[in-house]
mmCIF file of C-alpha atoms and ligand atoms in Angstrom:
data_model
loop_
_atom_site.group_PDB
_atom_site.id
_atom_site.type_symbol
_atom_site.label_atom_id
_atom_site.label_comp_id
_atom_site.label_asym_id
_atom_site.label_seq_id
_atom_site.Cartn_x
_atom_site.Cartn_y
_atom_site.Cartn_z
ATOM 1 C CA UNK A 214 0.000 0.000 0.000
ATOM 2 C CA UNK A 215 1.552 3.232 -0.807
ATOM 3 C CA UNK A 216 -0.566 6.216 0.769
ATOM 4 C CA UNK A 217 -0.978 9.410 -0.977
ATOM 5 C CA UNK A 218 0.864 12.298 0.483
ATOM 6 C CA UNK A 219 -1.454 15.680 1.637
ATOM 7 C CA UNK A 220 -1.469 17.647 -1.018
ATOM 8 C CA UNK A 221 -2.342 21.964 -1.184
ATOM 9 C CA UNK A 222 -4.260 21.404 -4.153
ATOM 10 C CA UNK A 223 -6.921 19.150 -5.451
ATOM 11 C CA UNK A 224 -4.389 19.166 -9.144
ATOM 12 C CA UNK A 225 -1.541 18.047 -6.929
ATOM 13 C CA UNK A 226 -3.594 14.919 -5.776
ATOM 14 C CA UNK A 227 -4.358 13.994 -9.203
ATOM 15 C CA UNK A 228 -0.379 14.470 -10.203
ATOM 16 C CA UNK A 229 0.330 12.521 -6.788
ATOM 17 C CA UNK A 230 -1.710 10.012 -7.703
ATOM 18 C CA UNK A 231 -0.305 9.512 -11.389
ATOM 19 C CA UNK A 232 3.199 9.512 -9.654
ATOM 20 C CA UNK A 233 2.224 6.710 -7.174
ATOM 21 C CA UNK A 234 0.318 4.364 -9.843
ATOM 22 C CA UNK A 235 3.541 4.320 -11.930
ATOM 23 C CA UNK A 236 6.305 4.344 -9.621
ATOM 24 C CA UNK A 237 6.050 1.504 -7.500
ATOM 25 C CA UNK A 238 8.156 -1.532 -7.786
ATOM 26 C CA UNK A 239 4.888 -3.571 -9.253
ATOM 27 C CA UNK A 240 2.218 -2.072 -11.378
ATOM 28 C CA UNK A 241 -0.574 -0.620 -9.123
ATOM 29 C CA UNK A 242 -4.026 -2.347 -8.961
ATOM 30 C CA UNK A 243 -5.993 0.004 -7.188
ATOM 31 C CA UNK A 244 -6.473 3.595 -6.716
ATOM 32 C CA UNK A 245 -8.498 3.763 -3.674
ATOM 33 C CA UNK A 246 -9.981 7.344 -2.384
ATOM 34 C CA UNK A 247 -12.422 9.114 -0.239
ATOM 35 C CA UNK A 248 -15.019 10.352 -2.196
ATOM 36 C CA UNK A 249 -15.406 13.284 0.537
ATOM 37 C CA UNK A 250 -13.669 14.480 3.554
ATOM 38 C CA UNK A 251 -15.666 13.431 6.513
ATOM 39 C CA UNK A 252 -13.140 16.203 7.612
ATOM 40 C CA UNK A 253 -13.669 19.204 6.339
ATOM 41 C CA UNK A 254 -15.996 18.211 3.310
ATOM 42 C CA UNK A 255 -14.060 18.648 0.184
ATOM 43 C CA UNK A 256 -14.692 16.451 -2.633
ATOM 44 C CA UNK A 257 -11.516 15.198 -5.023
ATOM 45 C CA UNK A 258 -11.606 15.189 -8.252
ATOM 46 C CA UNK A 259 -13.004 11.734 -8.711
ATOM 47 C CA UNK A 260 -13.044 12.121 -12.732
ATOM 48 C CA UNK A 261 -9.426 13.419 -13.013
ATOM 49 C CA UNK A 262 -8.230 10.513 -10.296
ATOM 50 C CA UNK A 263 -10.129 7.737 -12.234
ATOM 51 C CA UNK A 264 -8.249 8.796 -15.881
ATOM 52 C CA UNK A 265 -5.323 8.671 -13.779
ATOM 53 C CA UNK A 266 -5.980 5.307 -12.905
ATOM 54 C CA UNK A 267 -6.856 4.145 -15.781
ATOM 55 C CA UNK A 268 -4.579 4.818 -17.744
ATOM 56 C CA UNK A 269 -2.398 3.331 -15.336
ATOM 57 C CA UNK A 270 -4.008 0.193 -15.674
ATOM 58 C CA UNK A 271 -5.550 0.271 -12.604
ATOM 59 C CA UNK A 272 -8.769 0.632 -11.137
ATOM 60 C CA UNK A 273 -10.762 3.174 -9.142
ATOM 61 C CA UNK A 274 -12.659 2.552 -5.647
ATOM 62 C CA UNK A 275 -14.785 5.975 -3.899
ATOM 63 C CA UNK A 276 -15.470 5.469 -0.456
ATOM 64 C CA UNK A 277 -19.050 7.342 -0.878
ATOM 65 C CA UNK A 278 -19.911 7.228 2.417
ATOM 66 C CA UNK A 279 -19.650 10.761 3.481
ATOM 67 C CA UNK A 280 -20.728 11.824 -0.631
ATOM 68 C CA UNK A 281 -23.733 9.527 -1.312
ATOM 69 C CA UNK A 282 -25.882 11.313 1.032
ATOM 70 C CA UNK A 283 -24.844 14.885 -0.287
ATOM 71 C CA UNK A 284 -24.603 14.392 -3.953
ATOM 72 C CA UNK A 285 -26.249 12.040 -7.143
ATOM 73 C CA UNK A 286 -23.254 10.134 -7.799
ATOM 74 C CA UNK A 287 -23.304 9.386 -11.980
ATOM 75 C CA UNK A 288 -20.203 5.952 -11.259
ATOM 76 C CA UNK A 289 -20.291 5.612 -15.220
ATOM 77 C CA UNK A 290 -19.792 9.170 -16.133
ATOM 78 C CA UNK A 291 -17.037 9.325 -13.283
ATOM 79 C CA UNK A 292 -15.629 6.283 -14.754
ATOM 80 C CA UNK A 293 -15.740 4.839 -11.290
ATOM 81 C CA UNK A 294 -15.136 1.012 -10.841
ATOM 82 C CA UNK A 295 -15.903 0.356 -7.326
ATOM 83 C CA UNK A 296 -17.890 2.712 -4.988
ATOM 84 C CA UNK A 297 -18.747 1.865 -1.388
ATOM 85 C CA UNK A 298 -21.369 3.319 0.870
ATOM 86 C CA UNK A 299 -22.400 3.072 4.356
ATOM 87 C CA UNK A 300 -26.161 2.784 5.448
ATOM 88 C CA UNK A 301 -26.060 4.798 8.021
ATOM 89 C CA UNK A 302 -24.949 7.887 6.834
ATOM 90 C CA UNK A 303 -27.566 7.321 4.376
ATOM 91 C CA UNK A 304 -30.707 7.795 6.780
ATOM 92 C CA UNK A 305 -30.500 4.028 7.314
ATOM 93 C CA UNK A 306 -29.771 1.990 10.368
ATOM 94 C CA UNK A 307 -26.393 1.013 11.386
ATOM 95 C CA UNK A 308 -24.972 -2.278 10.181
ATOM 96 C CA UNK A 309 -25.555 -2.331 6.091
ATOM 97 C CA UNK A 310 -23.132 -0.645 3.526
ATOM 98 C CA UNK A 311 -22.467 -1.531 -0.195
ATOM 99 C CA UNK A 312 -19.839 -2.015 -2.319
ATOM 100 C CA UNK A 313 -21.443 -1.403 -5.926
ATOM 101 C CA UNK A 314 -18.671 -2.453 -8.969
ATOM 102 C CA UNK A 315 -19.373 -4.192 -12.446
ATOM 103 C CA UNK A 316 -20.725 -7.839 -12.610
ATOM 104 C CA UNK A 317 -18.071 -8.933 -14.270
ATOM 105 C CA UNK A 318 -15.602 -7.447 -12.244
ATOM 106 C CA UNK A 319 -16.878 -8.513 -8.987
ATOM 107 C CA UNK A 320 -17.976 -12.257 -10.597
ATOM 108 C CA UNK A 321 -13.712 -12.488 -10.962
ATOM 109 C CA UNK A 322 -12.773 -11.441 -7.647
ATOM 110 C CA UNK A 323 -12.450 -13.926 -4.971
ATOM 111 C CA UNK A 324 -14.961 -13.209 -1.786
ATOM 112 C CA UNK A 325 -13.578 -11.301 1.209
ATOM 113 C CA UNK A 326 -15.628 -13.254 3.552
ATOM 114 C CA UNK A 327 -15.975 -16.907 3.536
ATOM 115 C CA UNK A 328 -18.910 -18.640 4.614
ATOM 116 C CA UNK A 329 -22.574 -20.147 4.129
ATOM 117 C CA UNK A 330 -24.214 -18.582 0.831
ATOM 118 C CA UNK A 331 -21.338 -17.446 -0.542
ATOM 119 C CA UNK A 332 -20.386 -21.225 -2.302
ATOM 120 C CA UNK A 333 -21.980 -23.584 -5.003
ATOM 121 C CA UNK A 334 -19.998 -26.729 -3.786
ATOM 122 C CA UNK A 335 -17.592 -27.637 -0.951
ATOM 123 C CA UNK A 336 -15.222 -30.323 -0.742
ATOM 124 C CA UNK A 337 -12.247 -31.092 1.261
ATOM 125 C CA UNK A 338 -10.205 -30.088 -1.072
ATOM 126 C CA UNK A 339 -12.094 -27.184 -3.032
ATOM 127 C CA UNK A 340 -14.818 -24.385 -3.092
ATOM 128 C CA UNK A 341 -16.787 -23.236 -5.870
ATOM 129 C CA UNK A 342 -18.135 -19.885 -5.205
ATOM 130 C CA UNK A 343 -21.519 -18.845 -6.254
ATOM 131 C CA UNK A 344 -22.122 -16.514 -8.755
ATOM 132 C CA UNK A 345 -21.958 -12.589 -7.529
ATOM 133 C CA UNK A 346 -23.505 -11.312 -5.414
ATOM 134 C CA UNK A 347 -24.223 -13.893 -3.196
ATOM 135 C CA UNK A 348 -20.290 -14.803 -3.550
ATOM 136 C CA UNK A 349 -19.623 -11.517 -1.292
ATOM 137 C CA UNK A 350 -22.157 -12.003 1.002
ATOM 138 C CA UNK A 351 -21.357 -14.548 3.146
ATOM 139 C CA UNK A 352 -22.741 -15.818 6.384
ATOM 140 C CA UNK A 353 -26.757 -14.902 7.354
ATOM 141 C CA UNK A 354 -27.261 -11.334 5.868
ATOM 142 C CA UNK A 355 -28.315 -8.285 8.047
ATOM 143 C CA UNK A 356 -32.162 -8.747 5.776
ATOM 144 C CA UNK A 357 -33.815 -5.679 7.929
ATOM 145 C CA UNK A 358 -30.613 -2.914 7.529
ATOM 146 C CA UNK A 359 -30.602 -3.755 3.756
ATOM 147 C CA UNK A 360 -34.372 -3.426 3.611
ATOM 148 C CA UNK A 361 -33.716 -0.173 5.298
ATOM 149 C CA UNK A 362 -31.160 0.949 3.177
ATOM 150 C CA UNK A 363 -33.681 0.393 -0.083
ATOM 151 C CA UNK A 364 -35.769 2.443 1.633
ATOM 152 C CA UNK A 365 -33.824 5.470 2.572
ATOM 153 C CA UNK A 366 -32.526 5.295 -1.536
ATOM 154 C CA UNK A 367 -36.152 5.318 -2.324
ATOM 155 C CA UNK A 368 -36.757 8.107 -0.052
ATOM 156 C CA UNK A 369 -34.181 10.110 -1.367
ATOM 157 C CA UNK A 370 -34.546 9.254 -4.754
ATOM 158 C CA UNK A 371 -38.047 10.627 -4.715
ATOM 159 C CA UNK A 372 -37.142 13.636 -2.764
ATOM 160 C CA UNK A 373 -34.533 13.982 -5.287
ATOM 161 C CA UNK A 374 -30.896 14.710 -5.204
ATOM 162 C CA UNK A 375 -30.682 17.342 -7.038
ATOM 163 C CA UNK A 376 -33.102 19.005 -4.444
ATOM 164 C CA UNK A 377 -31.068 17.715 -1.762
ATOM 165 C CA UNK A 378 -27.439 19.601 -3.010
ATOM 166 C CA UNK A 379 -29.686 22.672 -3.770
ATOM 167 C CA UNK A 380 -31.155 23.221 -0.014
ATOM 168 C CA UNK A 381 -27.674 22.024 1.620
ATOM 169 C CA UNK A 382 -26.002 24.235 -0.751
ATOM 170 C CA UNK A 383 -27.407 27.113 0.641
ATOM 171 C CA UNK A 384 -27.652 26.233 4.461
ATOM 172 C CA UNK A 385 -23.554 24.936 4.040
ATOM 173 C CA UNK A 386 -22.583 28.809 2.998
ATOM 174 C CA UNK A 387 -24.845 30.191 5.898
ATOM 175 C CA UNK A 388 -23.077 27.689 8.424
ATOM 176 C CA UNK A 389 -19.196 28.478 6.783
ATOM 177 C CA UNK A 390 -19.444 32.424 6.320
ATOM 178 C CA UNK A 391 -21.391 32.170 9.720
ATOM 179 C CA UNK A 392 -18.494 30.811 11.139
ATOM 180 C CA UNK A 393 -15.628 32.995 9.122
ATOM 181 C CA UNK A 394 -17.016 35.969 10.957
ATOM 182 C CA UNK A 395 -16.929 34.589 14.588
ATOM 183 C CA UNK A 396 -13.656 36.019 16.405
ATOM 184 C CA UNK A 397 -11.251 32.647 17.261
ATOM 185 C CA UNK A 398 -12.673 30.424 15.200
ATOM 186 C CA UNK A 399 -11.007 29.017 12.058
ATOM 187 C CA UNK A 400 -12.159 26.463 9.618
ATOM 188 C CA UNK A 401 -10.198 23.705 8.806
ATOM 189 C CA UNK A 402 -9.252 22.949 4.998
ATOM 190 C CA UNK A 403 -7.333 21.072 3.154
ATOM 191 C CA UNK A 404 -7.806 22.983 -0.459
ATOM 192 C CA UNK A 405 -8.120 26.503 -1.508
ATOM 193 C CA UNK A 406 -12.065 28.083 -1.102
ATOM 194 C CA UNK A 407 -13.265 27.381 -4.532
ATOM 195 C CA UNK A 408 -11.074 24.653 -5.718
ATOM 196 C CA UNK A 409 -13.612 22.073 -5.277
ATOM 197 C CA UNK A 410 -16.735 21.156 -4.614
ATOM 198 C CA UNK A 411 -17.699 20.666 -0.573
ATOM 199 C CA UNK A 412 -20.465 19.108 0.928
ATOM 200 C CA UNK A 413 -22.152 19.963 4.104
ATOM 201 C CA UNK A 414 -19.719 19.588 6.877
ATOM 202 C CA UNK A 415 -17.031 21.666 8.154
ATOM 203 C CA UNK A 416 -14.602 21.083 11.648
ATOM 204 C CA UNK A 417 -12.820 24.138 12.926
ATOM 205 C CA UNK A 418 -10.781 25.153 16.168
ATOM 206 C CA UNK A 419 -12.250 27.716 18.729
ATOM 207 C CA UNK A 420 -9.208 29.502 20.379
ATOM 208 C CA UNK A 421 -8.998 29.333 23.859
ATOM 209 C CA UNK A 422 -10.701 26.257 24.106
ATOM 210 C CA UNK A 423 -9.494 22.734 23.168
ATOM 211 C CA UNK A 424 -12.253 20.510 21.152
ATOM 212 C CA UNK A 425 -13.879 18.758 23.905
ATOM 213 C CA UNK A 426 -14.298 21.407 26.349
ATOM 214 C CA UNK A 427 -16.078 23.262 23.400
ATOM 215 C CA UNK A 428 -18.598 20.429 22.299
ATOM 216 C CA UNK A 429 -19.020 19.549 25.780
ATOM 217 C CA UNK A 430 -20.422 23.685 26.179
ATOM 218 C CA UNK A 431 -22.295 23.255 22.892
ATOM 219 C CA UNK A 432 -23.650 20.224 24.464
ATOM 220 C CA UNK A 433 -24.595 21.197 28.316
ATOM 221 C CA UNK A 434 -25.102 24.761 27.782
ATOM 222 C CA UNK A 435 -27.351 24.836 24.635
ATOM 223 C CA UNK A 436 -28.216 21.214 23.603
ATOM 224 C CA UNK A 437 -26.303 21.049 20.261
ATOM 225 C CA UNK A 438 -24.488 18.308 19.296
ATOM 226 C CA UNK A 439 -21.531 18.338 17.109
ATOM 227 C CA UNK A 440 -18.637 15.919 16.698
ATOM 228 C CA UNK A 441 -15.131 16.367 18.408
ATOM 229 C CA UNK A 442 -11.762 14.883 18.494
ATOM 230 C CA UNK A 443 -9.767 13.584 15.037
ATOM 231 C CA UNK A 444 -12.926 11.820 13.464
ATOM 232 C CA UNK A 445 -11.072 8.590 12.259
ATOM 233 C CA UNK A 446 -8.626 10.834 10.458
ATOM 234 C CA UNK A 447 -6.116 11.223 12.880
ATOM 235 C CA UNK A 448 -3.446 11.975 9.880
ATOM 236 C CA UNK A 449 -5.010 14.377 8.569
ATOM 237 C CA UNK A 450 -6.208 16.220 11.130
ATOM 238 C CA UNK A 451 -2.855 16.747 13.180
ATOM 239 C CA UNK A 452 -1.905 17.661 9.640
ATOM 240 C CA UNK A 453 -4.473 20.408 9.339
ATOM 241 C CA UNK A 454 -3.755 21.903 12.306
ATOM 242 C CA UNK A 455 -0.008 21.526 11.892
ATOM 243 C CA UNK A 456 1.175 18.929 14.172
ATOM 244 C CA UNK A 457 4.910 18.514 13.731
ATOM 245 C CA UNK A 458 5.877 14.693 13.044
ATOM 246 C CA UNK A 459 7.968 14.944 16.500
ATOM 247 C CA UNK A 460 5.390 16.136 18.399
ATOM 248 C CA UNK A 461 3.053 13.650 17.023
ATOM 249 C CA UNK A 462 5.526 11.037 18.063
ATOM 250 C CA UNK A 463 5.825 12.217 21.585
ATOM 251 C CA UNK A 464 1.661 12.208 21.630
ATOM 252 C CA UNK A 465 1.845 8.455 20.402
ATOM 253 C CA UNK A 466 3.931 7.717 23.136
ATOM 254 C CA UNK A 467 2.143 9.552 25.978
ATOM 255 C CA UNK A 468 -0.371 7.541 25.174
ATOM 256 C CA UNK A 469 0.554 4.756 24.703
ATOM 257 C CA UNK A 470 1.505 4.841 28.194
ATOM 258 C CA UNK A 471 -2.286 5.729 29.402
ATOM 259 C CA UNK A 472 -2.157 9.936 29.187
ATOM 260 C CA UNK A 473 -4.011 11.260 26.576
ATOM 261 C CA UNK A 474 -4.173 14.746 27.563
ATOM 262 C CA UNK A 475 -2.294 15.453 24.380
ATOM 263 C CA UNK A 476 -4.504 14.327 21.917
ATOM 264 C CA UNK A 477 -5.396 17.216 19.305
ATOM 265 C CA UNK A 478 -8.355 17.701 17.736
ATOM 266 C CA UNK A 479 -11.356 20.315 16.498
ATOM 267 C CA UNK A 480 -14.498 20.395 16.256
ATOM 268 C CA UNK A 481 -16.956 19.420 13.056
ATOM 269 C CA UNK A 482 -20.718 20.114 12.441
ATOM 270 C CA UNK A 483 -22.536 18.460 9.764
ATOM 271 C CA UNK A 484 -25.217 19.003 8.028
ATOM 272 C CA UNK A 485 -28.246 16.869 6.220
ATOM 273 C CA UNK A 486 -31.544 16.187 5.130
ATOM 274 C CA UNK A 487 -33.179 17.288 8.850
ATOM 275 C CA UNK A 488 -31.352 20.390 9.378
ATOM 276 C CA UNK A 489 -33.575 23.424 9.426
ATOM 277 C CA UNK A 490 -31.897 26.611 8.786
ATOM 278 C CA UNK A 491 -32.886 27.728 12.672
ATOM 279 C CA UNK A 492 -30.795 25.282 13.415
ATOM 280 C CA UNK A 493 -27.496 26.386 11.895
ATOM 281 C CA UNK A 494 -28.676 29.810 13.019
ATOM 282 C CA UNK A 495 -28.851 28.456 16.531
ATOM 283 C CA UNK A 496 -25.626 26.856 16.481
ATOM 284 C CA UNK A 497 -23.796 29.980 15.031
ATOM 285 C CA UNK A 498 -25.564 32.369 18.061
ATOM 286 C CA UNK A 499 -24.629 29.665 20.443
ATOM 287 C CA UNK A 500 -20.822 29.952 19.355
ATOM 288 C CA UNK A 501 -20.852 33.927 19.240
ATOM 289 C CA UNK A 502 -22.063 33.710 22.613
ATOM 290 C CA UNK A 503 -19.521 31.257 23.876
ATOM 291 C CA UNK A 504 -16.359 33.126 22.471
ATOM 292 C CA UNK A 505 -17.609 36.264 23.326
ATOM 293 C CA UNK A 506 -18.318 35.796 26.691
ATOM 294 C CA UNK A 507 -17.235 31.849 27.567
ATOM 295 C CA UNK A 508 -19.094 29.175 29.398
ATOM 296 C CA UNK A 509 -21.492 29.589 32.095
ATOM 297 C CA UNK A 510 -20.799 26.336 33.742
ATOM 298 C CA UNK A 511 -17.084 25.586 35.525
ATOM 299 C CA UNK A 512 -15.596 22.722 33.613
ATOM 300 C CA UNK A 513 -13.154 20.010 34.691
ATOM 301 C CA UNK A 514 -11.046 17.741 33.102
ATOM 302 C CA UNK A 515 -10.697 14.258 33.631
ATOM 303 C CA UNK A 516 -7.759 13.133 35.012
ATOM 304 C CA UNK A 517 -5.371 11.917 31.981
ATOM 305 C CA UNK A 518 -7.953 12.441 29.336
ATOM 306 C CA UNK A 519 -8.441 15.177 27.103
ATOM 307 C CA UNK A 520 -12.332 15.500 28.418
ATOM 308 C CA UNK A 521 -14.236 17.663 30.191
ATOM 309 C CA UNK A 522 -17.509 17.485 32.168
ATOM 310 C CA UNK A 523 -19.578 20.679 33.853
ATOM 311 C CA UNK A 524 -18.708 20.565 37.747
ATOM 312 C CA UNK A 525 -22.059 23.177 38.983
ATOM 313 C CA UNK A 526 -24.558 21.744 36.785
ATOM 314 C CA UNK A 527 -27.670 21.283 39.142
ATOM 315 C CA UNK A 528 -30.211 20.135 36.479
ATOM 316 C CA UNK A 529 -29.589 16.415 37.349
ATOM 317 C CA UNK A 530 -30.254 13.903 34.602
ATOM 318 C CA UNK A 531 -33.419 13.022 32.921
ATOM 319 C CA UNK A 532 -36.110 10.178 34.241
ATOM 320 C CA UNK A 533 -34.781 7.368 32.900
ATOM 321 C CA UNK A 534 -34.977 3.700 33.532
ATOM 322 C CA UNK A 535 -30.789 3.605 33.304
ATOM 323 C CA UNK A 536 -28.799 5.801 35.023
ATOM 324 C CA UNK A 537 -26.638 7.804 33.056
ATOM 325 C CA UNK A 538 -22.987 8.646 34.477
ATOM 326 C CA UNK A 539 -21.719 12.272 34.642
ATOM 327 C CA UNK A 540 -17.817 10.691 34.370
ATOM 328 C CA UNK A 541 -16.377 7.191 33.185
ATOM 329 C CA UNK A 542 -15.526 4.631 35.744
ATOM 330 C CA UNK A 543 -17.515 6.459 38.386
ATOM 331 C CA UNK A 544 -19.629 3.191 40.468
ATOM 332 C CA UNK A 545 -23.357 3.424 41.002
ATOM 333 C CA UNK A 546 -24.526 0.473 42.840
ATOM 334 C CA UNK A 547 -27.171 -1.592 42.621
ATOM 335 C CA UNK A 548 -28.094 0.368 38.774
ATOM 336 C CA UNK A 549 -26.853 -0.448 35.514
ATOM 337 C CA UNK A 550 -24.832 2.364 34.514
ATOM 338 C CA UNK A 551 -23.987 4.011 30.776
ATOM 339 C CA UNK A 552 -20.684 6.079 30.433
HETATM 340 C C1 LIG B 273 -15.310 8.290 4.453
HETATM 341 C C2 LIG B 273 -15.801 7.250 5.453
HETATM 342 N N1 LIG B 273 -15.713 5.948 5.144
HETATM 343 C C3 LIG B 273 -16.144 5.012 5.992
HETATM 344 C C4 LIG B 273 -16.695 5.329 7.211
HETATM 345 C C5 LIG B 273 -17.146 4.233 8.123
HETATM 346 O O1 LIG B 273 -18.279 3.645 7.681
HETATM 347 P P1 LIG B 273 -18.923 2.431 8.505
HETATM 348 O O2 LIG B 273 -19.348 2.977 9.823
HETATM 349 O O3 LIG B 273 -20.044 1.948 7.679
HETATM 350 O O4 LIG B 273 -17.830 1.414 8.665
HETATM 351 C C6 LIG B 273 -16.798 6.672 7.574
HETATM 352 C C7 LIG B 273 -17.386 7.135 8.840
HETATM 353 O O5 LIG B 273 -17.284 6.707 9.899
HETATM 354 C C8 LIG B 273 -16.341 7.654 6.666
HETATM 355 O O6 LIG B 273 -16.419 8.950 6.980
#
């Protein structure tokens, strides 16, 4: 596996990317991109990186889980081979995803997962596979999540996509010039403004307070809920907010060794299908009001973690049947307890 460096331009990837398919020791088989940021939103140039593969000899696979919910995705016209999506960023329940490619490339290819419904004929000595693609789907299949999944691409496909980029188009510019004009805040990207297209989602650091602290106030103080931390893109986001290699080693180490104090991160809100636009307005109020004038709760962290949790907040937690724990490890006896 060679990885693609970061690149300052959505052109560079595509140059990157020829360099990499033709300079390896063996010819390259597969080109395999996201086919957005679940970062900071920005969409590659999935034509440009497919002719690169091409004619490379290789093939193309999108990871379209952060695009298929934002954008009609046309695989031919792309000239994508392979394009996987996740259910549950698709309105869907969690546990189904997809990996769409051509019959006859995916009736070659030998299955990933082994198992009942995936064969024609066992032996002791051999397995014919069934055709695809019950080949790839091996073992008892999640029936209700795909179901699901149907539905939601029904749903949307009656709503229509092109409906769906239009109203997301313009709540995404309230939420990112919204945000450009807060004092302390800055918005996280990996591309010039303009270069290419972005779907609904940006992450961005508040200064003067480190990511948790900040969702935790979005959280306690005004009951919006946004995503902290490095969002399974550790790489690139200690990249994007400029993490030196050697301080990124020390981090590794510190916690390795059980203190994660360290860890960097920012802060992302996304947006979809249910956002109203009171919503972003909401959450853009909520933030001027924070950095203007900070929290109204005290905070503290927890020991060796990079978390916080409101110390003077008297509201108690709702009526539930479980009871719900204000900080990990902390023992309730006698209850089950959620951290
Ligand atoms: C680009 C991308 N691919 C894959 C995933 C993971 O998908 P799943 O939860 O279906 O494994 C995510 C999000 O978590 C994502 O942002």
């Amino acid at each position: 596996v060679h990885l693609l460096p970061f690149t300052s331009t959505p052109e560079e990837l595509v140059e990157e990317a020829r360099k990499a398919l033709t300079s390896g020791p063996a010819p390259a088989k597969l080109l395999a991109v996201t086919g957005a940021s679940n970062v900071t939103g920005e969409v590659p140039p999935l034509a440009a990186l497919a002719e690169a593969a091409h004619e490379a000899g290789a093939l193309i696979l999108v990871d379209a889980a952060q695009l298929v919910p934002h954008r009609p995705i046309d695989m031919a016209a792309l000239g994508i081979d392979y394009l996987a999506i996740s259910g549950h960023k698709l309105y869907a329940p969690y546990g189904a995803g997809a990996l769409i490619g051509s019959a006859r490339q995916l009736e070659q290819s030998k299955p990933m997962l082994q198992g009942g419904g995936a064969i024609k004929l066992v032996t002791t000595s051999d397995v014919l596979w069934a055709d695809a693609p019950e080949r790839h789907e091996a073992g008892s299949p999640n029936t209700v999540g795909v179901v699901a999944l149907g539905a939601a691409c029904d749903a949307l496909r009656d709503i229509g996509m092109n409906l769906v980029v239009e109203a997301e188009h313009a709540l995404a510019r309230q939420l990112w010039t919204g945000l450009d004009r807060i004092t302390g805040i800055r918005q996280l990207r990996m591309w010039p403004e303009g270069s290419c297209d972005r779907v609904g989602v940006t992450t961005f650091t508040a200064a003067g307070y480190p990511d948790h602290l900040l969702a935790n106030v979005l959280a306690a103080e005004y009951g919006i809920g946004v995503r902290n931390g490095c969002f399974c893109a550790h790489p690139l986001v200690m990249q994007l907010l400029g993490v030196e290699e050697t301080e990124a080693h020390e981090i590794r180490a510190e916690v390795a060794g059980g203190d994660e104090t360290r860890i960097p991160g920012a802060v992302r809100a996304s947006l979809n299908l249910a956002t109203p636009e009171q919503d972003v307005r909401e959450f853009l109020a909520a933030l001027e009001r924070i950095m203007a004038r900070g929290p109204s709760f005290a905070y503290r962290r927890i020991p060796l973690r990079n978390e916080y949790v409101p110390v003077n907040d008297t509201r108690g937690w709702p009526d539930m049947h479980v009871r719900l724990s204000p900080a990990p490890n902390r023992e309730v006896e006698g209850e089950r307890e959620i951290s």
